[in-house]
Amino acid sequence: MKDSIPYINSIVVDSLATQDSLPQQNFSPFGAEMAKIVTAYTEKDSKVDTSRHYGSKLPFSMENTDGVFVLILFCFLCFTHIYNGGISFLKENLSLLFRSEKEKRIHKQTTVKDILYGYFLVFQAIVLIAICVYDVFVEYDSSEVVHTPFLTVVTFILAIGLFLGAKDFIYKIIGYIFDQQKLMRTWRRVFVVSIEILGVLYFIPTLLLIYSNYYHLEILVFMLLLFLIVQITLFYQIIIFFVNQKFNFLYLIAYLCTFEILPYIFLSTGLIYLYRTDIFNTLWL
C-alpha cells in the first residue's frame, strides 16, 4: 500500500504539468466577435470592389448657372423700375418706328432719365441676346466644349456690344458722306429704339428658354420673327432714304448686303468661335 502512494503522486504531478504547458484560450464571446469584424474589414480593404459604381456627371444646364441667374435678376429689377408707372415709355418707342420722317424729326428725348432708360434697355437686349445665343449653342452644338458659361456669356455681351457700336458709328459716317447728318441722327435713334424694343420683348421668351424644358424650337422661331420684323422696319426706312435721294437701285442692294446682312453673318461666325475656343485661357497663355 505504501509502495502505491509514490506512484499515485507521480501521476498527479505529471497530469498537472501537462495542463500547465497547454496554451491559455480566451473564451470571451466579445473577443471572438471583434476578431471576426477586424478580419472582415481587413479582407474587404485588401480586395478591389469592382461592383461599385460612382455614377456619371450630370449634363450641363443653363438653369443651374448662378452667373446667368444674377444677370437676369439684375435686368428684371431694373426693368420693373423703368416700367413701374405703366407702359407709356414702350408705346412711345413703338410709335417712333412707324412715324413719318417729319414726325420723327420733331420727336426728341427731353429728359436725361429717358436717355438713361434707353441705354439700359439696349444693355438688357444685348444681355438677353447673348444668353439666348449661348443656350442655343449648348443645346444644338454637338462639339465637345469645356463650359464656362458666365465668362462665355460676358464675352458674347462684349462682342455684341462692340458690333452694335460699330454699326452706329458706320451710320454716323454715312450721314457725313451723304451730307445728311440730321436725317441720319433720326435714323440712328430709330436703330437704338429697335434694340430697346427687342430688349423688352425678349425678356419672357428668354426666361422660358432657360427655365422651361418645352417648346424651345418654337420660342427660338418666335424670337427670330421678332428680330426680322424689327429689321424689316429698318430696311423700309433705308429704302425710303435711297429712293428720296434718287440713288441707283444697285447701290441700295450693295448697301443692304454690305452693311445690313454680311455684318450679322460675321457676328454669328465670331460668336461660334468664341463659344468653341476658351478665349480666356488663350489670352492668359
Coordinates of C-alpha atoms in Angstrom, one line a residue:
M1 CA 0.0 0.0 0.0
K2 CA 2.9 2.3 0.8
D3 CA 4.5 1.5 -2.5
S4 CA 1.4 2.6 -4.4
I5 CA 1.4 6.1 -2.9
P6 CA 4.6 7.4 -4.7
Y7 CA 3.1 6.0 -8.0
I8 CA -0.2 8.0 -7.5
N9 CA 1.7 11.2 -6.6
S10 CA 3.8 10.9 -9.8
I11 CA 0.7 10.5 -11.9
V12 CA -0.9 13.6 -10.3
V13 CA 2.3 15.7 -10.8
D14 CA 2.6 14.6 -14.4
S15 CA -1.0 15.5 -15.2
L16 CA -0.7 18.9 -13.6
A17 CA 2.5 19.6 -15.6
T18 CA 0.7 18.7 -18.8
Q19 CA -2.2 21.1 -18.0
D20 CA 0.2 24.0 -17.2
S21 CA 2.0 23.5 -20.6
L22 CA -1.3 23.9 -22.6
P23 CA -1.8 27.4 -24.1
Q24 CA -4.4 29.6 -22.5
Q25 CA -7.5 30.1 -24.6
N26 CA -9.8 33.2 -24.5
F27 CA -13.4 32.0 -24.1
S28 CA -14.9 35.6 -24.1
P29 CA -17.7 35.9 -26.8
F30 CA -17.0 39.6 -27.3
G31 CA -13.4 39.0 -28.2
A32 CA -14.4 36.4 -30.8
E33 CA -16.8 38.8 -32.4
M34 CA -14.3 41.6 -32.5
A35 CA -11.8 39.3 -34.1
K36 CA -14.3 38.4 -36.8
I37 CA -15.1 42.1 -37.5
V38 CA -11.4 43.1 -37.8
T39 CA -10.8 40.1 -40.1
A40 CA -13.8 41.1 -42.3
Y41 CA -12.6 44.7 -42.7
T42 CA -9.1 43.6 -43.5
E43 CA -10.2 41.3 -46.2
K44 CA -12.5 44.0 -47.6
D45 CA -9.7 46.5 -47.8
S46 CA -7.3 44.0 -49.4
K47 CA -9.7 43.4 -52.3
V48 CA -10.8 45.8 -55.1
D49 CA -14.6 46.2 -55.2
T50 CA -15.3 46.1 -58.9
S51 CA -19.1 46.2 -58.4
R52 CA -19.1 49.7 -57.1
H53 CA -20.5 52.4 -59.4
Y54 CA -19.6 56.1 -58.8
G55 CA -22.2 57.4 -61.2
S56 CA -21.9 59.7 -64.2
K57 CA -21.7 63.5 -64.2
L58 CA -24.9 65.4 -64.7
P59 CA -25.2 67.2 -68.1
F60 CA -24.7 70.9 -68.2
S61 CA -27.8 73.0 -67.7
M62 CA -28.3 76.8 -68.0
E63 CA -30.8 76.9 -65.2
N64 CA -28.1 75.9 -62.7
T65 CA -25.7 78.7 -63.7
D66 CA -25.6 81.3 -60.9
G67 CA -24.0 84.0 -63.1
V68 CA -26.8 83.8 -65.7
F69 CA -29.4 84.0 -63.0
V70 CA -27.7 87.1 -61.5
L71 CA -27.7 88.8 -64.9
I72 CA -31.4 88.0 -65.5
L73 CA -32.3 89.1 -62.0
F74 CA -30.5 92.4 -62.4
C75 CA -32.3 93.0 -65.7
F76 CA -35.6 92.2 -64.1
L77 CA -35.1 94.6 -61.2
C78 CA -34.1 97.5 -63.5
F79 CA -36.9 96.6 -66.0
T80 CA -39.6 96.8 -63.3
H81 CA -38.2 100.1 -62.1
I82 CA -38.4 101.6 -65.6
Y83 CA -42.0 100.4 -66.2
N84 CA -43.4 100.8 -62.7
G85 CA -45.6 103.6 -63.8
G86 CA -47.0 101.9 -66.9
I87 CA -46.0 101.1 -70.5
S88 CA -46.2 104.6 -71.9
F89 CA -42.4 104.5 -72.5
L90 CA -42.8 101.3 -74.5
K91 CA -45.7 102.8 -76.5
E92 CA -43.7 105.9 -77.3
N93 CA -40.8 103.8 -78.6
L94 CA -43.1 101.6 -80.7
S95 CA -44.8 104.6 -82.3
L96 CA -41.4 106.0 -83.2
L97 CA -40.8 103.1 -85.5
F98 CA -43.8 103.8 -87.6
R99 CA -43.9 107.6 -87.7
S100 CA -43.3 109.6 -90.8
E101 CA -39.9 111.3 -91.3
K102 CA -41.4 114.7 -90.3
E103 CA -42.8 113.4 -87.1
K104 CA -39.5 111.7 -86.2
R105 CA -37.6 114.9 -86.6
I106 CA -40.0 116.7 -84.2
H107 CA -39.7 113.8 -81.7
K108 CA -36.9 114.3 -79.3
Q109 CA -35.9 112.9 -75.9
T110 CA -36.1 115.8 -73.5
T111 CA -35.0 114.2 -70.2
V112 CA -31.9 112.6 -69.0
K113 CA -33.9 109.9 -67.4
D114 CA -35.3 108.8 -70.7
I115 CA -31.8 108.6 -72.2
L116 CA -30.6 106.5 -69.3
Y117 CA -33.6 104.2 -69.6
G118 CA -32.9 103.8 -73.3
Y119 CA -29.2 102.9 -72.7
F120 CA -30.2 100.3 -70.1
L121 CA -32.8 98.7 -72.4
V122 CA -30.1 98.4 -75.1
F123 CA -27.8 96.8 -72.5
Q124 CA -30.7 94.5 -71.5
A125 CA -31.3 93.5 -75.1
I126 CA -27.6 92.7 -75.5
V127 CA -27.6 90.6 -72.3
L128 CA -30.7 88.6 -73.3
I129 CA -29.4 88.0 -76.9
A130 CA -26.1 86.8 -75.5
I131 CA -27.8 84.4 -73.1
C132 CA -30.1 83.0 -75.8
V133 CA -27.3 82.6 -78.3
Y134 CA -25.2 80.7 -75.7
D135 CA -28.2 78.5 -74.8
V136 CA -28.7 77.7 -78.5
F137 CA -25.1 76.7 -78.9
V138 CA -25.3 74.5 -75.8
E139 CA -28.4 72.8 -77.0
Y140 CA -27.7 72.3 -80.6
D141 CA -23.9 72.3 -81.0
S142 CA -22.6 68.7 -80.8
S143 CA -18.9 69.7 -80.4
E144 CA -17.2 69.0 -77.1
V145 CA -16.6 72.3 -75.3
V146 CA -15.5 73.0 -71.7
H147 CA -18.3 75.0 -70.4
T148 CA -17.5 78.3 -68.6
P149 CA -21.0 79.8 -69.0
F150 CA -20.7 83.1 -67.2
L151 CA -17.4 84.1 -68.8
T152 CA -18.6 83.0 -72.3
V153 CA -21.8 85.0 -71.9
V154 CA -19.7 88.0 -70.8
T155 CA -17.6 87.7 -74.0
F156 CA -20.8 87.4 -76.1
I157 CA -22.1 90.6 -74.4
L158 CA -18.8 92.4 -75.2
A159 CA -18.8 91.1 -78.8
I160 CA -22.5 92.1 -79.5
G161 CA -22.0 95.5 -77.8
L162 CA -18.9 96.2 -80.0
F163 CA -20.9 95.1 -83.1
L164 CA -23.8 97.5 -82.4
G165 CA -21.4 100.3 -81.5
A166 CA -19.6 99.8 -84.8
K167 CA -22.9 99.8 -86.7
D168 CA -23.9 103.1 -85.1
F169 CA -20.5 104.6 -85.9
I170 CA -20.9 103.5 -89.6
Y171 CA -24.4 105.1 -89.7
K172 CA -22.8 108.3 -88.4
I173 CA -20.1 108.2 -91.1
I174 CA -22.7 107.6 -93.8
G175 CA -24.5 110.7 -92.7
Y176 CA -21.4 112.8 -93.2
I177 CA -20.7 111.2 -96.6
F178 CA -24.2 112.0 -97.9
D179 CA -24.4 115.3 -96.0
Q180 CA -27.5 114.1 -94.2
Q181 CA -26.5 114.5 -90.6
K182 CA -29.9 115.4 -89.3
L183 CA -31.7 112.6 -91.1
M184 CA -29.0 110.1 -90.1
R185 CA -29.3 111.2 -86.5
T186 CA -33.0 110.3 -86.6
W187 CA -32.1 107.1 -88.3
R188 CA -29.7 106.2 -85.6
R189 CA -32.3 107.0 -83.0
V190 CA -34.7 104.6 -84.7
F191 CA -32.0 101.9 -84.7
V192 CA -31.4 102.3 -81.0
V193 CA -35.2 102.2 -80.3
S194 CA -35.5 99.0 -82.3
I195 CA -32.9 97.4 -80.0
E196 CA -34.7 98.8 -76.9
I197 CA -37.9 97.1 -78.1
L198 CA -36.1 93.8 -78.6
G199 CA -34.8 94.2 -75.0
V200 CA -38.4 94.4 -73.8
L201 CA -39.9 91.7 -76.0
Y202 CA -37.1 89.2 -75.4
F203 CA -37.4 89.0 -71.7
I204 CA -40.1 86.5 -71.2
P205 CA -39.0 84.2 -74.1
T206 CA -35.5 84.2 -72.6
L207 CA -36.9 83.0 -69.2
L208 CA -38.9 80.3 -71.0
L209 CA -35.9 79.2 -73.0
I210 CA -33.7 78.8 -69.9
Y211 CA -36.1 77.6 -67.2
S212 CA -38.6 75.6 -69.3
N213 CA -37.9 72.3 -71.0
Y214 CA -40.6 72.6 -73.6
Y215 CA -41.1 74.3 -77.0
H216 CA -37.6 75.6 -77.3
L217 CA -37.7 75.5 -81.1
E218 CA -41.0 77.4 -81.2
I219 CA -39.6 80.0 -78.8
L220 CA -36.5 80.5 -80.9
V221 CA -38.6 80.8 -84.1
F222 CA -40.7 83.4 -82.3
M223 CA -37.7 85.4 -81.2
L224 CA -36.2 85.2 -84.7
L225 CA -39.5 86.5 -86.2
L226 CA -39.4 89.5 -83.8
F227 CA -35.9 90.3 -84.9
L228 CA -36.9 90.0 -88.6
I229 CA -39.9 92.3 -88.1
V230 CA -37.7 95.0 -86.5
Q231 CA -35.1 94.6 -89.3
I232 CA -37.8 94.9 -91.9
T233 CA -38.9 98.2 -90.4
L234 CA -35.3 99.4 -90.6
F235 CA -34.9 98.2 -94.2
Y236 CA -38.1 100.0 -95.1
Q237 CA -36.7 103.3 -93.9
I238 CA -33.4 102.6 -95.6
I239 CA -35.2 102.0 -98.9
I240 CA -37.2 105.3 -98.5
F241 CA -34.0 107.1 -97.8
F242 CA -32.3 105.8 -101.0
V243 CA -35.5 106.5 -103.0
N244 CA -35.7 110.1 -101.8
Q245 CA -32.1 110.6 -102.6
K246 CA -32.6 109.1 -106.1
F247 CA -29.8 106.7 -106.0
N248 CA -29.4 103.7 -108.2
F249 CA -31.3 100.6 -107.1
L250 CA -28.0 98.6 -107.3
Y251 CA -26.5 100.9 -104.7
L252 CA -29.3 100.0 -102.4
I253 CA -28.7 96.3 -102.8
A254 CA -25.0 96.8 -102.3
Y255 CA -25.6 98.8 -99.1
L256 CA -28.0 96.2 -97.7
C257 CA -25.7 93.3 -98.4
T258 CA -22.6 95.1 -97.1
F259 CA -23.8 96.9 -94.0
E260 CA -27.1 95.2 -93.0
I261 CA -26.7 91.5 -93.9
L262 CA -23.0 90.5 -94.0
P263 CA -22.1 92.0 -90.6
Y264 CA -24.6 89.7 -88.9
I265 CA -23.0 86.7 -90.6
F266 CA -19.6 87.8 -89.4
L267 CA -21.1 88.3 -85.9
S268 CA -22.5 84.8 -85.8
T269 CA -19.2 83.4 -87.0
G270 CA -17.3 85.3 -84.3
L271 CA -19.7 84.1 -81.6
I272 CA -19.3 80.5 -82.7
Y273 CA -15.5 80.9 -82.5
L274 CA -15.8 82.4 -79.0
Y275 CA -18.0 79.5 -77.9
R276 CA -15.7 76.8 -79.2
T277 CA -12.5 78.5 -78.0
D278 CA -11.5 79.1 -74.4
I279 CA -10.5 82.6 -75.1
F280 CA -9.5 83.5 -71.6
N281 CA -7.0 80.6 -71.3
T282 CA -5.7 81.5 -74.7
L283 CA -5.1 85.1 -73.8
W284 CA -3.6 84.1 -70.4
L285 CA -1.1 81.8 -72.1

